[in-house]
C-alpha positions as CSV (number, residue, x, y, z in Angstrom):
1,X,0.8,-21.4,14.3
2,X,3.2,-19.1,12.3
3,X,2.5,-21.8,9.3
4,X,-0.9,-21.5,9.6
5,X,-0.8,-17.5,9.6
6,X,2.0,-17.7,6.8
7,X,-1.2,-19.8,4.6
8,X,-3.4,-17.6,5.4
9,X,-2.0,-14.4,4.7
10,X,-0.9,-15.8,1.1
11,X,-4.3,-16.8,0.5
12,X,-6.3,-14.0,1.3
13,X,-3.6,-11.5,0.0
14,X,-3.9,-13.5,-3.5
15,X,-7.5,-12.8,-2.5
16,X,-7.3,-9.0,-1.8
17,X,-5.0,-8.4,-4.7
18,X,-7.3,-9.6,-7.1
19,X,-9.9,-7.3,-5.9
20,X,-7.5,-4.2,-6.0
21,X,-6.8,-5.5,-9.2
22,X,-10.7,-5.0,-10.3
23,X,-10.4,-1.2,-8.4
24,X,-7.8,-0.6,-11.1
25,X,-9.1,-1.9,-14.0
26,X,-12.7,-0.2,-13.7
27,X,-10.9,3.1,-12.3
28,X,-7.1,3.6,-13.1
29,X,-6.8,1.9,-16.3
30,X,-9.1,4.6,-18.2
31,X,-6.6,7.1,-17.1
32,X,-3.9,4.8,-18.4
33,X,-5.5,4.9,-21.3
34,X,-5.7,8.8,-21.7
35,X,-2.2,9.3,-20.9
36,X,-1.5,7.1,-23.3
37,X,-3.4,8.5,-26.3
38,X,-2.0,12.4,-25.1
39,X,1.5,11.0,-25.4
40,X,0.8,9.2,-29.1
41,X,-0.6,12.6,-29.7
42,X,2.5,15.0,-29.3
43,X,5.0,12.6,-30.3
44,X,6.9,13.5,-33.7
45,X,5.1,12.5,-37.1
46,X,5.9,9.2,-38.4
47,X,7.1,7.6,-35.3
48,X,4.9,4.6,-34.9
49,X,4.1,4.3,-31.3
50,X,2.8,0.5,-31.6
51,X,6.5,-0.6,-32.6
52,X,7.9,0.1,-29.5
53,X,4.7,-1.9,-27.4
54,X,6.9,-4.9,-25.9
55,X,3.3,-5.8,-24.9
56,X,-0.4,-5.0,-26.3
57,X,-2.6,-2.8,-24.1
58,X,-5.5,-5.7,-23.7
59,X,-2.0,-7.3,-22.7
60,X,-1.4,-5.1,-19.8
61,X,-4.5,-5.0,-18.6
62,X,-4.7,-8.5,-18.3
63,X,-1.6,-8.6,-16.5
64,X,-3.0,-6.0,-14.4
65,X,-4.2,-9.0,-12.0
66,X,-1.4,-10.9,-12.3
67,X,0.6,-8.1,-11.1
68,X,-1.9,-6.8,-8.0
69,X,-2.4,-10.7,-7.3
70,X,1.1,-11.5,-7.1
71,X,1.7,-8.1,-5.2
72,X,-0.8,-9.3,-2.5
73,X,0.8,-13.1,-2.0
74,X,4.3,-11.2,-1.1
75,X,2.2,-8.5,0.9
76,X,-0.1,-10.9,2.3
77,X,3.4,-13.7,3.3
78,X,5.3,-10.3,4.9
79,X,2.2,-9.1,6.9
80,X,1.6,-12.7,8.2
81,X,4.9,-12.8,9.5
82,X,4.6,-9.6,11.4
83,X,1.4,-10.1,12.2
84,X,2.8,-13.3,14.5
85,X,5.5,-11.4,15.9
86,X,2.9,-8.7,17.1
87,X,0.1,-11.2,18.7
88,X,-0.1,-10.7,22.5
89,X,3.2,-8.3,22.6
90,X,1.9,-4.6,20.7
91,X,-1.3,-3.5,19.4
92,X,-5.5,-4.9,20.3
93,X,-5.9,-8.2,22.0
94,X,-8.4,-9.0,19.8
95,X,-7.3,-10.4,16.3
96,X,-9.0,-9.0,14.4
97,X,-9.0,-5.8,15.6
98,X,-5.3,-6.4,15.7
99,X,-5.1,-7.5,11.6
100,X,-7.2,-3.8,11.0
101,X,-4.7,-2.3,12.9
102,X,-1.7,-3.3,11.4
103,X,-3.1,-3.1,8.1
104,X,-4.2,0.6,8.6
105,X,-0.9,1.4,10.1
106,X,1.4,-0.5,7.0
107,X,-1.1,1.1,4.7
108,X,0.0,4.4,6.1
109,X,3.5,4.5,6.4
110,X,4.4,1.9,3.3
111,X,1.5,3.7,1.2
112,X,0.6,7.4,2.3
113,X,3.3,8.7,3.5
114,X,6.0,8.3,0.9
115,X,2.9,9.1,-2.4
116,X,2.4,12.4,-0.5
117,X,6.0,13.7,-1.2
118,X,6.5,11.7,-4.6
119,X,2.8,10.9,-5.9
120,X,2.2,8.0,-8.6
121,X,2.8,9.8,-12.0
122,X,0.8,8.3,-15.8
123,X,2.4,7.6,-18.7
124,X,4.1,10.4,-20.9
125,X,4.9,12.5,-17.3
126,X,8.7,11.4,-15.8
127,X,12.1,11.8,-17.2
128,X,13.1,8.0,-17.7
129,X,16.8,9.1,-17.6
130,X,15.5,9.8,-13.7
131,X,13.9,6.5,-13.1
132,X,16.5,5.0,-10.7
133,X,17.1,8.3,-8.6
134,X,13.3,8.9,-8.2
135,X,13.2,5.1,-7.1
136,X,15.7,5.4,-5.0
137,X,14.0,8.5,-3.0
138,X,10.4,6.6,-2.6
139,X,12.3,3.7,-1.5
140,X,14.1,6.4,1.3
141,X,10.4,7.2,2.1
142,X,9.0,3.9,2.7
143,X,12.0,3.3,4.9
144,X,11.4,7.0,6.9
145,X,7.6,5.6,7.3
146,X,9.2,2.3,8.8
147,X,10.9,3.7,11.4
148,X,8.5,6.7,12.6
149,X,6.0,3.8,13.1
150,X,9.1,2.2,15.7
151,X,9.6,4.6,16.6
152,X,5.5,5.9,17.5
153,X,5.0,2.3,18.7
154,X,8.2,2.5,20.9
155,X,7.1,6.1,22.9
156,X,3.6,4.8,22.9
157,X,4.7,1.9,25.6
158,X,6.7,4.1,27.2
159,X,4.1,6.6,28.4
160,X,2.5,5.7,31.4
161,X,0.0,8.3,31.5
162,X,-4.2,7.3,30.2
163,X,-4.4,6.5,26.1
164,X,-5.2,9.8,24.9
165,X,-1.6,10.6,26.0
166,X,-0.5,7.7,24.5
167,X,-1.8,8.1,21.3
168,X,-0.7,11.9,21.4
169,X,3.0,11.0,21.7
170,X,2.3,8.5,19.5
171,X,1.5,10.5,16.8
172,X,4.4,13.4,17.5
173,X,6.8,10.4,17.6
174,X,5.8,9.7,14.3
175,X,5.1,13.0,12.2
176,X,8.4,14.3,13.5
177,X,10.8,12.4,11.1
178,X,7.8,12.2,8.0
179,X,7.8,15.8,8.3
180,X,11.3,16.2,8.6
181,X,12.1,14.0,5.4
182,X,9.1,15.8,3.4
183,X,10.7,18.9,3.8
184,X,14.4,17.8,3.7
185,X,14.2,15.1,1.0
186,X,14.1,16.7,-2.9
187,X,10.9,17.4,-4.8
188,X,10.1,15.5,-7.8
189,X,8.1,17.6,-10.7
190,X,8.2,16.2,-13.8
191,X,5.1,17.1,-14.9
192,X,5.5,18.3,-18.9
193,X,3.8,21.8,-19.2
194,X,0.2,21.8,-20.6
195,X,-0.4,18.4,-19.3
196,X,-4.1,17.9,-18.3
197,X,-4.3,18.5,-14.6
198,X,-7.7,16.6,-14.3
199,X,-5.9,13.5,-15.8
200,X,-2.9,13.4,-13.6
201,X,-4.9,13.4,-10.3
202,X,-7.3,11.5,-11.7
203,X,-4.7,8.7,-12.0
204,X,-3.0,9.8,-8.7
205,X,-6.4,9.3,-6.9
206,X,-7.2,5.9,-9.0
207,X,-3.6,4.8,-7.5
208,X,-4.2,5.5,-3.9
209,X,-7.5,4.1,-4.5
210,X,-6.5,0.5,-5.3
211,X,-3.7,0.6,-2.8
212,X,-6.6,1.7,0.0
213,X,-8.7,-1.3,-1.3
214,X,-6.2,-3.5,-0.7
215,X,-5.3,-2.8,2.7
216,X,-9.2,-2.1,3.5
217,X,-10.0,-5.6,2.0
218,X,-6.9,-7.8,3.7
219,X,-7.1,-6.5,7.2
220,X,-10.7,-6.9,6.9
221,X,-10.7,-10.6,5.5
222,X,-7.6,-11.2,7.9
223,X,-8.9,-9.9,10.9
224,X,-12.4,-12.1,9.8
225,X,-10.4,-15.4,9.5
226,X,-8.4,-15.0,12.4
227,X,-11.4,-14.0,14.8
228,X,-13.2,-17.1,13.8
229,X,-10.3,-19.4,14.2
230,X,-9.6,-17.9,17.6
231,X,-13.1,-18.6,18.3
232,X,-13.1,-22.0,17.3
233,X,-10.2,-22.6,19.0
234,X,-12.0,-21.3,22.2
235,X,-14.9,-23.2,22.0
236,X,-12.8,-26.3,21.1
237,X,-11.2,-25.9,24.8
238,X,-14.2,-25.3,26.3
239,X,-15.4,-28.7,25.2
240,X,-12.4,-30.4,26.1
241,X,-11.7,-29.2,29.4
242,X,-13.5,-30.6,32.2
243,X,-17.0,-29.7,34.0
């Protein structure tokens, strides 16, 4: 079963990366673009932007897909994986609703919470002599959004009390540490001065965008699959058992 849930979630991560990909293309990649032009624009006179290109811009954006498509195999492999280890233990009986649920909650706490402390930034905006330290610090925020979800799932099933108490300590046990590592962790603002603010969120929003697509478009296609395989399974020991 874990083979067969390992297969799918490649194939329909391949499958949801490709459509992020299209998200990005038609919606981030303009702003891309923008940034780029604005930085050739203020760099010093006779430096020849195009000599540093290790790779053409109708390059990149080509390799946009590869990049989201390859994203969503390793996405798609890890949330299979999980997605076993959850059936019948945590979370909906149902698998789909299940696959939505585990896709809505990685989406938040791999996605959200670590770009609302350090947001995606354009080209031309980022020190690069800072690249490994501000790596190092969204890396520390994925791993905070990690453990509050443990932790959230953990003092859900230990509250005996109806759902709505449930989901209230739920959601405490998680916002405690995010809000504690928003506030304690450094700000990142490397934003030049005069840089277009309508550009940079533009981008920002073309970012979470794609990474929302994804999520939205695997857990849906996951949960899809894996309802109608459950069902055939069903209906296949229906017919075999006896009258």
């Amino acid at each position: 079963m874990v083979r067969t849930l390992l297969v799918r979630g490649l194939l329909l991560g391949l499958l949801a990366g490709l459509i992020a990909g299209g998200f990005a293309f038609a919606f981030g990649e303009p702003q891309v673009d923008s940034a780029i032009a604005l930085e050739a624009a203020h760099e010093a006179p006779g430096h020849d932007h195009g000599e540093e290109e290790l790779v053409s811009r109708p390059g990149q954006k080509a390799g946009l897909f590869l990049a989201t498509g390859l994203y969503g195999l390793a996405v798609g492999g890890v949330f299979a994986l999980v997605y076993a280890g959850l059936r019948g233990r945590v979370g909906p009986r149902s698998e789909g609703a299940l696959a939505l649920a585990v896709a809505g909650t990685a989406f938040v706490a791999v996605i959200l919470v670590p770009f609302v402390k350090y947001p995606a930034n354009p080209p031309a905006v980022g020190d690069p002599e800072t690249i490994n330290s501000r790596t190092v610090l969204y890396l520390v925020m994925i791993l905070v959004g990690l453990a509050a979800t443990v932790i959230a799932v953990a003092t859900a099933r230990r509250v005996t009390a109806g759902p709505w108490a449930r989901w209230v300590a739920a959601v405490v046990a998680f916002l405690v540490p995010v809000i504690a590592a928003w506030t304690l962790l450094p700000t990142v603002n490397e934003v030049p001065e005069g840089f277009p603010a309508t550009l940079l969120w533009q981008f920002r929003l073309a970012s979470l965008g794609t990474q929302l697509v994804f999520w939205t478009a695997f857990g849906v296609l996951f949960g899809w699959v894996s309802d109608r395989a459950a069902h055939r399974a069903a209906a296949r020991v229906t017919v075999a058992s006896p009258s």
